[in-house]
Amino acid sequence: MAKNGASCEQPQKRGTKDKQNGHFADSAVSERRQKDREERLALVLWRRPIVTLHYFLLETFITLKKWTLKLWQRRGTVFLILVLCSLFSLAYSTEGAHQKYVQYLEKRFLWCAYWVGLGILSSVGLGTGLHTFLLYLGPHIASVTLAAYECGSTDFPEPPYPDQIICPDGGVEGSISLWSIVSKVRLEACMWGAGTAIGELPPYFMARAARLSGADPDDEDYEEFEEMLEQAQTAQDFVTRAKLGVQNMVQKVGFFGILACASIPNPLFDLAGITCGHFLVPFWTFFGATLIGKAIVKMHIQKLFVIITFSKHIVEQMVSLIGSLPRVGPSIQKPFSEYLEAQRSKLHHHTGAGTPATENWLAWVFEKVVLVMVCYFIFSIINSMAQSYAKRRQQSRQQRYTEEKTK
């Protein structure tokens, strides 16, 4: 009896010991990952510029090599694209009656590609991209809105506009409607929205490939997503619960859940691509809902907001409200009034007429803000690629350590 009791207790102790060893091993792995992550995040231009640039160049070389191999594997498609480009180049350089159609297509293609590219830059990088709506599309819609109310018409040239918008003759004040301005900027706004939808695809493909292959993806956002799923029951903070809410809506409602999340300004939509890829949502379900939501629904909401904000009476009320501020109001109101007056005079400037070459400090400040944000975006790309190479080194080092330990 005593021997049987001792033999029963021995496996229980061994099982408890194995659990403790497993717990310690998981804790050690978690601590090592956290330490590696902190080491990577410290690799930025303003702290370690030489190492960061070195790693950036090495990662750029690896990425170029990878894409070259992918293009070589799809050399048939690449050859077909080159043939089509050659035919278009031949038609472009050959004189004839078709030139007006070629020039029209070229003009439209470059205009659409410009806004699609800005949209991709805005949404790529899981929210760390260049905020091109605030820097480019928003000011563009605002300038068209101010021009339409000042000119009394939207008959100025079709996009792409010349260097400056010139009011046509015969404009009638008060004849502008909200929908006429919406129609004027619809093409560029929808192209920008389509670009933001395309920018959501990389997280989707990354998460989908990781789920199908079962491999550990080289992406910290996906690791954070998996940790969030593991801690779903114990989540307390608002941000985590909001992310889980988006994840549950996308997973359970499907197409219409994705459409609802994409149709409103939603900073957490970056999680939707990872969620859809992780739960193997079909590509056209995800991309179709994202495209409709971002390029049509959300884009019209943002467009209407900018147009209403910069309509003539709203702008005049805002300027007068600035002037009513105590002490600093009149001094701040003056540059705003001068800037608006300068923009109005430019709209009525025709070729041959002299335009004042005065520069308002508001325009100067906006240009510098744009420059700073573009520079920061470039720096963030360099830092991100350098950190990706650092992660490669850490994974390689860990793999060698594991192989040596198993020998």
mmCIF file of C-alpha atoms in Angstrom:
data_model
loop_
_atom_site.group_PDB
_atom_site.id
_atom_site.type_symbol
_atom_site.label_atom_id
_atom_site.label_comp_id
_atom_site.label_asym_id
_atom_site.label_seq_id
_atom_site.Cartn_x
_atom_site.Cartn_y
_atom_site.Cartn_z
ATOM 1 C CA MET A 1 0.000 0.000 0.000
ATOM 2 C CA ALA A 2 2.721 2.425 1.000
ATOM 3 C CA LYS A 3 4.714 1.530 -2.076
ATOM 4 C CA ASN A 4 1.665 2.087 -4.298
ATOM 5 C CA GLY A 5 1.004 5.470 -2.652
ATOM 6 C CA ALA A 6 4.610 6.551 -3.176
ATOM 7 C CA SER A 7 4.497 5.460 -6.821
ATOM 8 C CA CYS A 8 1.292 7.507 -7.387
ATOM 9 C CA GLU A 9 2.740 10.615 -5.809
ATOM 10 C CA GLN A 10 5.938 10.439 -7.894
ATOM 11 C CA PRO A 11 4.268 11.097 -11.333
ATOM 12 C CA GLN A 12 2.252 13.936 -9.810
ATOM 13 C CA LYS A 13 5.441 15.629 -8.580
ATOM 14 C CA ARG A 14 7.087 15.063 -11.946
ATOM 15 C CA GLY A 15 4.066 16.597 -13.732
ATOM 16 C CA THR A 16 4.143 19.636 -11.463
ATOM 17 C CA LYS A 17 7.857 20.049 -12.109
ATOM 18 C CA ASP A 18 7.331 19.825 -15.884
ATOM 19 C CA LYS A 19 4.641 22.504 -15.696
ATOM 20 C CA GLN A 20 6.964 24.777 -13.735
ATOM 21 C CA ASN A 21 9.761 24.213 -16.254
ATOM 22 C CA GLY A 22 7.364 25.004 -19.099
ATOM 23 C CA HIS A 23 6.228 28.150 -17.330
ATOM 24 C CA PHE A 24 9.824 29.279 -16.790
ATOM 25 C CA ALA A 25 10.652 28.514 -20.443
ATOM 26 C CA ASP A 26 7.682 30.567 -21.695
ATOM 27 C CA SER A 27 8.657 33.396 -19.377
ATOM 28 C CA ALA A 28 12.244 33.330 -20.641
ATOM 29 C CA VAL A 29 11.070 33.392 -24.258
ATOM 30 C CA SER A 30 8.728 36.310 -23.525
ATOM 31 C CA GLU A 31 11.489 38.253 -21.780
ATOM 32 C CA ARG A 32 13.907 37.628 -24.642
ATOM 33 C CA ARG A 33 11.339 38.813 -27.202
ATOM 34 C CA GLN A 34 10.653 41.938 -25.169
ATOM 35 C CA LYS A 35 14.369 42.655 -24.881
ATOM 36 C CA ASP A 36 14.888 42.146 -28.634
ATOM 37 C CA ARG A 37 11.930 44.426 -29.391
ATOM 38 C CA GLU A 38 13.291 47.201 -27.171
ATOM 39 C CA GLU A 39 16.687 46.830 -28.816
ATOM 40 C CA ARG A 40 15.122 47.194 -32.271
ATOM 41 C CA LEU A 41 12.995 50.185 -31.303
ATOM 42 C CA ALA A 42 16.155 51.951 -30.071
ATOM 43 C CA LEU A 43 17.594 51.657 -33.585
ATOM 44 C CA VAL A 44 16.615 55.075 -35.018
ATOM 45 C CA LEU A 45 18.444 57.757 -36.983
ATOM 46 C CA TRP A 46 18.626 60.291 -34.169
ATOM 47 C CA ARG A 47 20.209 57.788 -31.754
ATOM 48 C CA ARG A 48 22.401 55.507 -33.866
ATOM 49 C CA PRO A 49 22.599 57.124 -37.317
ATOM 50 C CA ILE A 50 25.521 55.139 -38.775
ATOM 51 C CA VAL A 51 24.214 51.710 -37.728
ATOM 52 C CA THR A 52 20.669 52.639 -38.814
ATOM 53 C CA LEU A 53 21.787 53.730 -42.296
ATOM 54 C CA HIS A 54 23.977 50.637 -42.620
ATOM 55 C CA TYR A 55 21.102 48.302 -41.727
ATOM 56 C CA PHE A 56 18.750 50.278 -43.992
ATOM 57 C CA LEU A 57 21.041 49.771 -47.003
ATOM 58 C CA LEU A 58 21.416 46.053 -46.271
ATOM 59 C CA GLU A 59 17.643 45.625 -45.914
ATOM 60 C CA THR A 60 17.105 47.574 -49.155
ATOM 61 C CA PHE A 61 19.501 45.219 -50.959
ATOM 62 C CA ILE A 62 17.699 42.147 -49.572
ATOM 63 C CA THR A 63 14.293 43.564 -50.559
ATOM 64 C CA LEU A 64 15.463 44.390 -54.097
ATOM 65 C CA LYS A 65 16.923 40.898 -54.455
ATOM 66 C CA LYS A 66 13.652 39.339 -53.260
ATOM 67 C CA TRP A 67 11.540 41.404 -55.684
ATOM 68 C CA THR A 68 13.930 40.658 -58.550
ATOM 69 C CA LEU A 69 13.482 36.931 -57.954
ATOM 70 C CA LYS A 70 9.697 37.346 -57.820
ATOM 71 C CA LEU A 71 9.695 39.267 -61.106
ATOM 72 C CA TRP A 72 11.882 36.593 -62.693
ATOM 73 C CA GLN A 73 9.422 33.916 -61.587
ATOM 74 C CA ARG A 74 6.660 35.906 -63.311
ATOM 75 C CA ARG A 75 8.719 36.842 -66.352
ATOM 76 C CA GLY A 76 5.845 36.045 -68.716
ATOM 77 C CA THR A 77 3.636 38.685 -67.121
ATOM 78 C CA VAL A 78 6.547 41.133 -67.012
ATOM 79 C CA PHE A 79 7.239 40.540 -70.715
ATOM 80 C CA LEU A 80 3.564 41.167 -71.587
ATOM 81 C CA ILE A 81 3.580 44.443 -69.616
ATOM 82 C CA LEU A 82 6.785 45.540 -71.390
ATOM 83 C CA VAL A 83 5.204 44.779 -74.781
ATOM 84 C CA LEU A 84 2.110 46.832 -73.911
ATOM 85 C CA CYS A 85 4.303 49.717 -72.712
ATOM 86 C CA SER A 86 6.296 49.540 -75.958
ATOM 87 C CA LEU A 87 3.100 49.681 -78.036
ATOM 88 C CA PHE A 88 1.838 52.657 -76.045
ATOM 89 C CA SER A 89 5.220 54.380 -76.442
ATOM 90 C CA LEU A 90 5.063 53.794 -80.205
ATOM 91 C CA ALA A 91 1.533 55.230 -80.392
ATOM 92 C CA TYR A 92 2.623 58.140 -78.199
ATOM 93 C CA SER A 93 5.554 59.085 -80.448
ATOM 94 C CA THR A 94 3.792 58.569 -83.793
ATOM 95 C CA GLU A 95 2.025 61.596 -85.282
ATOM 96 C CA GLY A 96 -1.584 61.240 -86.327
ATOM 97 C CA ALA A 97 -5.228 61.900 -85.509
ATOM 98 C CA HIS A 98 -5.002 59.533 -82.542
ATOM 99 C CA GLN A 99 -2.701 61.897 -80.644
ATOM 100 C CA LYS A 100 -5.541 63.772 -78.953
ATOM 101 C CA TYR A 101 -6.891 60.515 -77.518
ATOM 102 C CA VAL A 102 -3.419 59.411 -76.421
ATOM 103 C CA GLN A 103 -2.813 62.743 -74.698
ATOM 104 C CA TYR A 104 -6.209 62.573 -73.016
ATOM 105 C CA LEU A 105 -5.496 59.056 -71.716
ATOM 106 C CA GLU A 106 -2.037 60.095 -70.552
ATOM 107 C CA LYS A 107 -3.428 63.115 -68.727
ATOM 108 C CA ARG A 108 -6.145 61.091 -67.001
ATOM 109 C CA PHE A 109 -3.847 58.194 -66.148
ATOM 110 C CA LEU A 110 -1.189 60.387 -64.539
ATOM 111 C CA TRP A 111 -3.821 62.341 -62.612
ATOM 112 C CA CYS A 112 -5.462 59.162 -61.275
ATOM 113 C CA ALA A 113 -2.107 57.512 -60.539
ATOM 114 C CA TYR A 114 -1.020 60.600 -58.571
ATOM 115 C CA TRP A 115 -4.017 60.421 -56.223
ATOM 116 C CA VAL A 116 -3.968 56.622 -55.952
ATOM 117 C CA GLY A 117 -0.289 56.844 -54.974
ATOM 118 C CA LEU A 118 -1.045 59.452 -52.322
ATOM 119 C CA GLY A 119 -3.838 57.243 -50.983
ATOM 120 C CA ILE A 120 -1.486 54.258 -50.708
ATOM 121 C CA LEU A 121 1.074 56.420 -48.886
ATOM 122 C CA SER A 122 -1.647 57.473 -46.465
ATOM 123 C CA SER A 123 -2.711 53.975 -45.379
ATOM 124 C CA VAL A 124 0.454 51.939 -45.846
ATOM 125 C CA GLY A 125 2.465 51.131 -42.756
ATOM 126 C CA LEU A 126 -0.473 50.425 -40.422
ATOM 127 C CA GLY A 127 -1.270 54.026 -39.604
ATOM 128 C CA THR A 128 2.296 55.355 -39.706
ATOM 129 C CA GLY A 129 2.025 56.493 -43.309
ATOM 130 C CA LEU A 130 2.045 59.992 -44.726
ATOM 131 C CA HIS A 131 -1.252 61.744 -43.918
ATOM 132 C CA THR A 132 -1.871 62.838 -47.490
ATOM 133 C CA PHE A 133 -5.511 63.807 -46.934
ATOM 134 C CA LEU A 134 -4.503 66.614 -44.585
ATOM 135 C CA LEU A 135 -1.508 67.589 -46.714
ATOM 136 C CA TYR A 136 -2.819 67.256 -50.274
ATOM 137 C CA LEU A 137 -6.414 66.168 -50.906
ATOM 138 C CA GLY A 138 -8.024 68.290 -48.180
ATOM 139 C CA PRO A 139 -6.288 71.527 -49.287
ATOM 140 C CA HIS A 140 -7.087 70.673 -52.919
ATOM 141 C CA ILE A 141 -10.815 70.285 -52.184
ATOM 142 C CA ALA A 142 -10.723 73.463 -50.081
ATOM 143 C CA SER A 143 -9.083 75.462 -52.889
ATOM 144 C CA VAL A 144 -11.643 74.199 -55.442
ATOM 145 C CA THR A 145 -14.470 75.084 -53.018
ATOM 146 C CA LEU A 146 -13.161 78.627 -52.439
ATOM 147 C CA ALA A 147 -12.628 79.054 -56.197
ATOM 148 C CA ALA A 148 -16.139 77.847 -57.025
ATOM 149 C CA TYR A 149 -17.782 80.326 -54.628
ATOM 150 C CA GLU A 150 -15.532 83.181 -55.741
ATOM 151 C CA CYS A 151 -15.962 82.498 -59.472
ATOM 152 C CA GLY A 152 -19.647 81.633 -59.293
ATOM 153 C CA SER A 153 -18.890 78.666 -61.538
ATOM 154 C CA THR A 154 -17.029 75.341 -61.685
ATOM 155 C CA ASP A 155 -16.210 75.702 -65.385
ATOM 156 C CA PHE A 156 -12.488 76.207 -64.792
ATOM 157 C CA PRO A 157 -10.317 73.566 -66.512
ATOM 158 C CA GLU A 158 -10.897 69.901 -65.809
ATOM 159 C CA PRO A 159 -8.271 68.124 -63.716
ATOM 160 C CA PRO A 160 -5.380 68.006 -63.753
ATOM 161 C CA TYR A 161 -5.613 71.729 -63.199
ATOM 162 C CA PRO A 162 -2.934 74.132 -64.365
ATOM 163 C CA ASP A 163 -0.590 75.766 -61.840
ATOM 164 C CA GLN A 164 -3.424 78.000 -60.707
ATOM 165 C CA ILE A 165 -7.200 78.059 -61.118
ATOM 166 C CA ILE A 166 -8.490 80.962 -63.229
ATOM 167 C CA CYS A 167 -12.123 82.068 -63.008
ATOM 168 C CA PRO A 168 -13.969 81.764 -66.343
ATOM 169 C CA ASP A 169 -15.927 84.691 -67.719
ATOM 170 C CA GLY A 170 -19.672 84.780 -67.112
ATOM 171 C CA GLY A 171 -19.810 83.331 -63.618
ATOM 172 C CA VAL A 172 -22.930 84.218 -61.641
ATOM 173 C CA GLU A 173 -22.567 84.734 -57.897
ATOM 174 C CA GLY A 174 -24.847 82.499 -55.858
ATOM 175 C CA SER A 175 -25.257 79.902 -58.620
ATOM 176 C CA ILE A 176 -22.958 77.330 -56.954
ATOM 177 C CA SER A 177 -24.485 74.307 -55.268
ATOM 178 C CA LEU A 178 -22.886 71.813 -52.923
ATOM 179 C CA TRP A 179 -23.298 68.941 -55.382
ATOM 180 C CA SER A 180 -21.641 70.816 -58.246
ATOM 181 C CA ILE A 181 -18.464 71.108 -56.135
ATOM 182 C CA VAL A 182 -18.772 67.438 -55.115
ATOM 183 C CA SER A 183 -18.908 66.461 -58.796
ATOM 184 C CA LYS A 184 -15.893 68.659 -59.571
ATOM 185 C CA VAL A 185 -13.587 66.839 -57.124
ATOM 186 C CA ARG A 186 -15.168 63.360 -57.323
ATOM 187 C CA LEU A 187 -12.500 61.753 -59.525
ATOM 188 C CA GLU A 188 -9.468 62.684 -57.431
ATOM 189 C CA ALA A 189 -11.300 61.956 -54.162
ATOM 190 C CA CYS A 190 -12.399 58.486 -55.285
ATOM 191 C CA MET A 191 -8.916 57.692 -56.623
ATOM 192 C CA TRP A 192 -7.403 58.699 -53.279
ATOM 193 C CA GLY A 193 -9.942 56.506 -51.472
ATOM 194 C CA ALA A 194 -9.108 53.579 -53.777
ATOM 195 C CA GLY A 195 -5.439 54.083 -52.930
ATOM 196 C CA THR A 196 -6.160 53.873 -49.206
ATOM 197 C CA ALA A 197 -8.032 50.597 -49.834
ATOM 198 C CA ILE A 198 -5.033 49.189 -51.733
ATOM 199 C CA GLY A 199 -2.782 50.231 -48.846
ATOM 200 C CA GLU A 200 -4.735 47.901 -46.532
ATOM 201 C CA LEU A 201 -3.784 44.801 -48.570
ATOM 202 C CA PRO A 202 -0.231 44.079 -47.261
ATOM 203 C CA PRO A 203 -1.412 43.319 -43.668
ATOM 204 C CA TYR A 204 -4.166 41.099 -45.098
ATOM 205 C CA PHE A 205 -1.782 39.039 -47.255
ATOM 206 C CA MET A 206 0.801 38.821 -44.463
ATOM 207 C CA ALA A 207 -1.724 37.507 -41.907
ATOM 208 C CA ARG A 208 -3.315 35.138 -44.424
ATOM 209 C CA ALA A 209 0.042 33.650 -45.446
ATOM 210 C CA ALA A 210 1.048 33.237 -41.782
ATOM 211 C CA ARG A 211 -2.217 31.438 -40.962
ATOM 212 C CA LEU A 212 -2.000 29.075 -43.956
ATOM 213 C CA SER A 213 1.675 28.223 -43.495
ATOM 214 C CA GLY A 214 1.667 28.170 -39.705
ATOM 215 C CA ALA A 215 4.955 30.080 -39.730
ATOM 216 C CA ASP A 216 5.884 32.907 -37.382
ATOM 217 C CA PRO A 217 5.495 36.086 -39.483
ATOM 218 C CA ASP A 218 8.155 38.765 -39.475
ATOM 219 C CA ASP A 219 5.728 41.414 -38.284
ATOM 220 C CA GLU A 220 5.290 42.861 -34.800
ATOM 221 C CA ASP A 221 1.730 44.036 -35.466
ATOM 222 C CA TYR A 222 0.664 40.469 -36.180
ATOM 223 C CA GLU A 223 2.390 39.282 -33.004
ATOM 224 C CA GLU A 224 0.506 41.977 -31.083
ATOM 225 C CA PHE A 225 -2.732 40.817 -32.710
ATOM 226 C CA GLU A 226 -2.146 37.217 -31.591
ATOM 227 C CA GLU A 227 -1.333 38.369 -28.060
ATOM 228 C CA MET A 228 -4.561 40.390 -28.048
ATOM 229 C CA LEU A 229 -6.567 37.289 -29.038
ATOM 230 C CA GLU A 230 -4.933 35.287 -26.246
ATOM 231 C CA GLN A 231 -5.791 37.986 -23.678
ATOM 232 C CA ALA A 232 -9.305 38.656 -25.026
ATOM 233 C CA GLN A 233 -11.064 37.514 -21.854
ATOM 234 C CA THR A 234 -8.919 39.569 -19.462
ATOM 235 C CA ALA A 235 -8.705 42.813 -21.495
ATOM 236 C CA GLN A 236 -9.484 45.853 -19.367
ATOM 237 C CA ASP A 237 -8.197 48.958 -21.151
ATOM 238 C CA PHE A 238 -10.409 50.841 -23.606
ATOM 239 C CA VAL A 239 -8.072 50.583 -26.622
ATOM 240 C CA THR A 240 -7.795 46.783 -26.406
ATOM 241 C CA ARG A 241 -11.574 46.403 -25.976
ATOM 242 C CA ALA A 242 -12.157 48.706 -28.967
ATOM 243 C CA LYS A 243 -9.771 46.609 -31.077
ATOM 244 C CA LEU A 244 -11.542 43.454 -29.983
ATOM 245 C CA GLY A 245 -14.866 45.068 -30.910
ATOM 246 C CA VAL A 246 -13.606 45.774 -34.444
ATOM 247 C CA GLN A 247 -12.210 42.245 -34.678
ATOM 248 C CA ASN A 248 -15.515 40.683 -33.548
ATOM 249 C CA MET A 249 -17.574 42.794 -35.955
ATOM 250 C CA VAL A 250 -15.358 41.940 -38.911
ATOM 251 C CA GLN A 251 -15.261 38.237 -38.002
ATOM 252 C CA LYS A 252 -18.969 37.737 -37.276
ATOM 253 C CA VAL A 253 -20.744 40.164 -39.651
ATOM 254 C CA GLY A 254 -18.428 39.621 -42.626
ATOM 255 C CA PHE A 255 -18.839 41.844 -45.702
ATOM 256 C CA PHE A 256 -21.159 44.369 -44.092
ATOM 257 C CA GLY A 257 -19.036 44.514 -40.932
ATOM 258 C CA ILE A 258 -15.949 45.347 -42.992
ATOM 259 C CA LEU A 259 -17.998 47.861 -45.000
ATOM 260 C CA ALA A 260 -19.227 49.555 -41.813
ATOM 261 C CA CYS A 261 -15.696 49.806 -40.371
ATOM 262 C CA ALA A 262 -14.283 51.135 -43.655
ATOM 263 C CA SER A 263 -17.067 53.680 -44.201
ATOM 264 C CA ILE A 264 -16.279 55.890 -41.203
ATOM 265 C CA PRO A 265 -13.039 57.591 -40.135
ATOM 266 C CA ASN A 266 -11.769 54.706 -38.019
ATOM 267 C CA PRO A 267 -8.175 54.666 -36.727
ATOM 268 C CA LEU A 268 -8.615 51.024 -35.701
ATOM 269 C CA PHE A 269 -9.417 49.824 -39.241
ATOM 270 C CA ASP A 270 -5.738 48.945 -39.663
ATOM 271 C CA LEU A 271 -6.594 45.885 -37.549
ATOM 272 C CA ALA A 272 -9.276 44.767 -40.027
ATOM 273 C CA GLY A 273 -6.765 43.656 -42.665
ATOM 274 C CA ILE A 274 -4.894 41.487 -40.150
ATOM 275 C CA THR A 275 -8.182 40.109 -38.770
ATOM 276 C CA CYS A 276 -9.540 39.207 -42.215
ATOM 277 C CA GLY A 277 -6.257 37.580 -43.226
ATOM 278 C CA HIS A 278 -5.983 35.645 -39.951
ATOM 279 C CA PHE A 279 -9.542 34.280 -40.192
ATOM 280 C CA LEU A 280 -9.134 33.554 -43.948
ATOM 281 C CA VAL A 281 -11.850 35.928 -45.137
ATOM 282 C CA PRO A 282 -12.025 35.667 -48.974
ATOM 283 C CA PHE A 283 -9.990 38.319 -50.767
ATOM 284 C CA TRP A 284 -12.841 39.891 -52.735
ATOM 285 C CA THR A 285 -15.040 40.014 -49.643
ATOM 286 C CA PHE A 286 -12.374 42.002 -47.815
ATOM 287 C CA PHE A 287 -11.152 44.168 -50.679
ATOM 288 C CA GLY A 288 -14.611 44.767 -52.178
ATOM 289 C CA ALA A 289 -16.048 45.975 -48.872
ATOM 290 C CA THR A 290 -12.930 48.057 -48.149
ATOM 291 C CA LEU A 291 -12.968 49.643 -51.617
ATOM 292 C CA ILE A 292 -16.675 50.550 -51.457
ATOM 293 C CA GLY A 293 -16.364 51.846 -47.917
ATOM 294 C CA LYS A 294 -13.221 53.933 -48.388
ATOM 295 C CA ALA A 295 -13.514 55.100 -52.017
ATOM 296 C CA ILE A 296 -17.269 55.838 -52.036
ATOM 297 C CA VAL A 297 -18.909 56.121 -48.618
ATOM 298 C CA LYS A 298 -16.110 57.461 -46.415
ATOM 299 C CA MET A 299 -14.677 59.638 -49.186
ATOM 300 C CA HIS A 300 -17.994 61.410 -49.711
ATOM 301 C CA ILE A 301 -18.315 62.026 -45.958
ATOM 302 C CA GLN A 302 -14.841 63.587 -45.777
ATOM 303 C CA LYS A 303 -15.399 65.520 -48.988
ATOM 304 C CA LEU A 304 -18.693 66.994 -47.799
ATOM 305 C CA PHE A 305 -17.098 67.983 -44.497
ATOM 306 C CA VAL A 306 -14.289 69.910 -46.242
ATOM 307 C CA ILE A 307 -16.653 71.561 -48.749
ATOM 308 C CA ILE A 308 -19.084 72.687 -46.054
ATOM 309 C CA THR A 309 -16.241 73.900 -43.820
ATOM 310 C CA PHE A 310 -14.718 76.015 -46.607
ATOM 311 C CA SER A 311 -17.953 77.346 -48.083
ATOM 312 C CA LYS A 312 -18.002 81.123 -48.398
ATOM 313 C CA HIS A 313 -20.235 82.035 -45.458
ATOM 314 C CA ILE A 314 -18.552 79.550 -43.084
ATOM 315 C CA VAL A 315 -15.090 80.934 -43.914
ATOM 316 C CA GLU A 316 -16.254 84.500 -43.381
ATOM 317 C CA GLN A 317 -17.778 83.545 -40.020
ATOM 318 C CA MET A 318 -14.553 81.804 -38.950
ATOM 319 C CA VAL A 319 -12.460 84.861 -39.855
ATOM 320 C CA SER A 320 -14.788 87.174 -37.932
ATOM 321 C CA LEU A 321 -14.755 84.760 -34.984
ATOM 322 C CA ILE A 322 -10.946 84.844 -34.955
ATOM 323 C CA GLY A 323 -11.078 88.654 -34.860
ATOM 324 C CA SER A 324 -13.352 88.577 -31.808
ATOM 325 C CA LEU A 325 -10.783 86.758 -29.688
ATOM 326 C CA PRO A 326 -9.566 88.918 -26.777
ATOM 327 C CA ARG A 327 -6.161 90.660 -27.167
ATOM 328 C CA VAL A 328 -4.652 88.494 -29.935
ATOM 329 C CA GLY A 329 -7.752 88.347 -32.182
ATOM 330 C CA PRO A 330 -7.101 91.323 -34.506
ATOM 331 C CA SER A 331 -3.401 90.463 -34.951
ATOM 332 C CA ILE A 332 -4.272 86.865 -35.929
ATOM 333 C CA GLN A 333 -7.234 87.887 -38.078
ATOM 334 C CA LYS A 334 -5.140 90.158 -40.318
ATOM 335 C CA PRO A 335 -2.929 87.443 -41.933
ATOM 336 C CA PHE A 336 -5.960 85.202 -42.493
ATOM 337 C CA SER A 337 -7.844 88.017 -44.220
ATOM 338 C CA GLU A 338 -4.793 88.915 -46.328
ATOM 339 C CA TYR A 339 -4.306 85.297 -47.340
ATOM 340 C CA LEU A 340 -7.949 84.893 -48.438
ATOM 341 C CA GLU A 341 -7.829 88.181 -50.344
ATOM 342 C CA ALA A 342 -4.626 87.105 -52.094
ATOM 343 C CA GLN A 343 -6.222 83.812 -53.131
ATOM 344 C CA ARG A 344 -9.270 85.638 -54.504
ATOM 345 C CA SER A 345 -7.102 88.000 -56.540
ATOM 346 C CA LYS A 346 -5.187 85.050 -58.004
ATOM 347 C CA LEU A 347 -8.459 83.484 -59.147
ATOM 348 C CA HIS A 348 -9.241 86.569 -61.241
ATOM 349 C CA HIS A 349 -5.717 86.850 -62.681
ATOM 350 C CA HIS A 350 -5.472 86.336 -66.432
ATOM 351 C CA THR A 351 -2.411 85.875 -68.583
ATOM 352 C CA GLY A 352 -0.621 89.162 -69.131
ATOM 353 C CA ALA A 353 -1.988 90.821 -66.008
ATOM 354 C CA GLY A 354 0.386 91.517 -63.174
ATOM 355 C CA THR A 355 -0.067 89.598 -59.932
ATOM 356 C CA PRO A 356 1.276 90.695 -56.631
ATOM 357 C CA ALA A 357 4.267 88.584 -55.603
ATOM 358 C CA THR A 358 3.598 88.874 -51.891
ATOM 359 C CA GLU A 359 3.936 85.769 -49.761
ATOM 360 C CA ASN A 360 1.725 85.278 -46.737
ATOM 361 C CA TRP A 361 3.264 83.719 -43.646
ATOM 362 C CA LEU A 362 0.386 81.218 -43.429
ATOM 363 C CA ALA A 363 1.367 79.756 -46.794
ATOM 364 C CA TRP A 364 5.012 79.712 -45.700
ATOM 365 C CA VAL A 365 4.137 77.879 -42.459
ATOM 366 C CA PHE A 366 1.990 75.321 -44.312
ATOM 367 C CA GLU A 367 4.801 74.612 -46.780
ATOM 368 C CA LYS A 368 7.240 74.032 -43.914
ATOM 369 C CA VAL A 369 4.743 71.750 -42.115
ATOM 370 C CA VAL A 370 4.375 69.676 -45.289
ATOM 371 C CA LEU A 371 8.162 69.508 -45.650
ATOM 372 C CA VAL A 372 8.615 68.409 -42.025
ATOM 373 C CA MET A 373 5.954 65.689 -42.313
ATOM 374 C CA VAL A 374 7.425 64.362 -45.561
ATOM 375 C CA CYS A 375 10.903 64.265 -43.979
ATOM 376 C CA TYR A 376 9.518 62.457 -40.937
ATOM 377 C CA PHE A 377 7.816 59.926 -43.219
ATOM 378 C CA ILE A 378 11.134 59.272 -44.996
ATOM 379 C CA PHE A 379 12.940 58.912 -41.662
ATOM 380 C CA SER A 380 10.266 56.471 -40.444
ATOM 381 C CA ILE A 381 10.792 54.333 -43.574
ATOM 382 C CA ILE A 382 14.561 54.253 -42.954
ATOM 383 C CA ASN A 383 14.049 53.364 -39.284
ATOM 384 C CA SER A 384 11.480 50.670 -40.102
ATOM 385 C CA MET A 385 13.702 48.973 -42.697
ATOM 386 C CA ALA A 386 16.724 49.144 -40.379
ATOM 387 C CA GLN A 387 14.669 47.550 -37.595
ATOM 388 C CA SER A 388 13.513 44.824 -40.007
ATOM 389 C CA TYR A 389 17.142 43.952 -40.743
ATOM 390 C CA ALA A 390 17.937 43.980 -37.008
ATOM 391 C CA LYS A 391 15.105 41.472 -36.512
ATOM 392 C CA ARG A 392 16.602 39.274 -39.220
ATOM 393 C CA ARG A 393 19.911 39.265 -37.320
ATOM 394 C CA GLN A 394 18.190 38.444 -34.026
ATOM 395 C CA GLN A 395 16.237 35.569 -35.576
ATOM 396 C CA SER A 396 19.368 34.213 -37.240
ATOM 397 C CA ARG A 397 21.251 34.402 -33.945
ATOM 398 C CA GLN A 398 18.432 32.638 -32.109
ATOM 399 C CA GLN A 399 18.256 29.931 -34.760
ATOM 400 C CA ARG A 400 21.999 29.239 -34.456
ATOM 401 C CA TYR A 401 21.676 29.096 -30.679
ATOM 402 C CA THR A 402 18.795 26.606 -30.926
ATOM 403 C CA GLU A 403 20.722 24.389 -33.366
ATOM 404 C CA GLU A 404 23.800 24.361 -31.133
ATOM 405 C CA LYS A 405 21.650 23.500 -28.102
ATOM 406 C CA THR A 406 19.994 20.537 -29.827
ATOM 407 C CA LYS A 407 23.321 19.031 -30.925
#
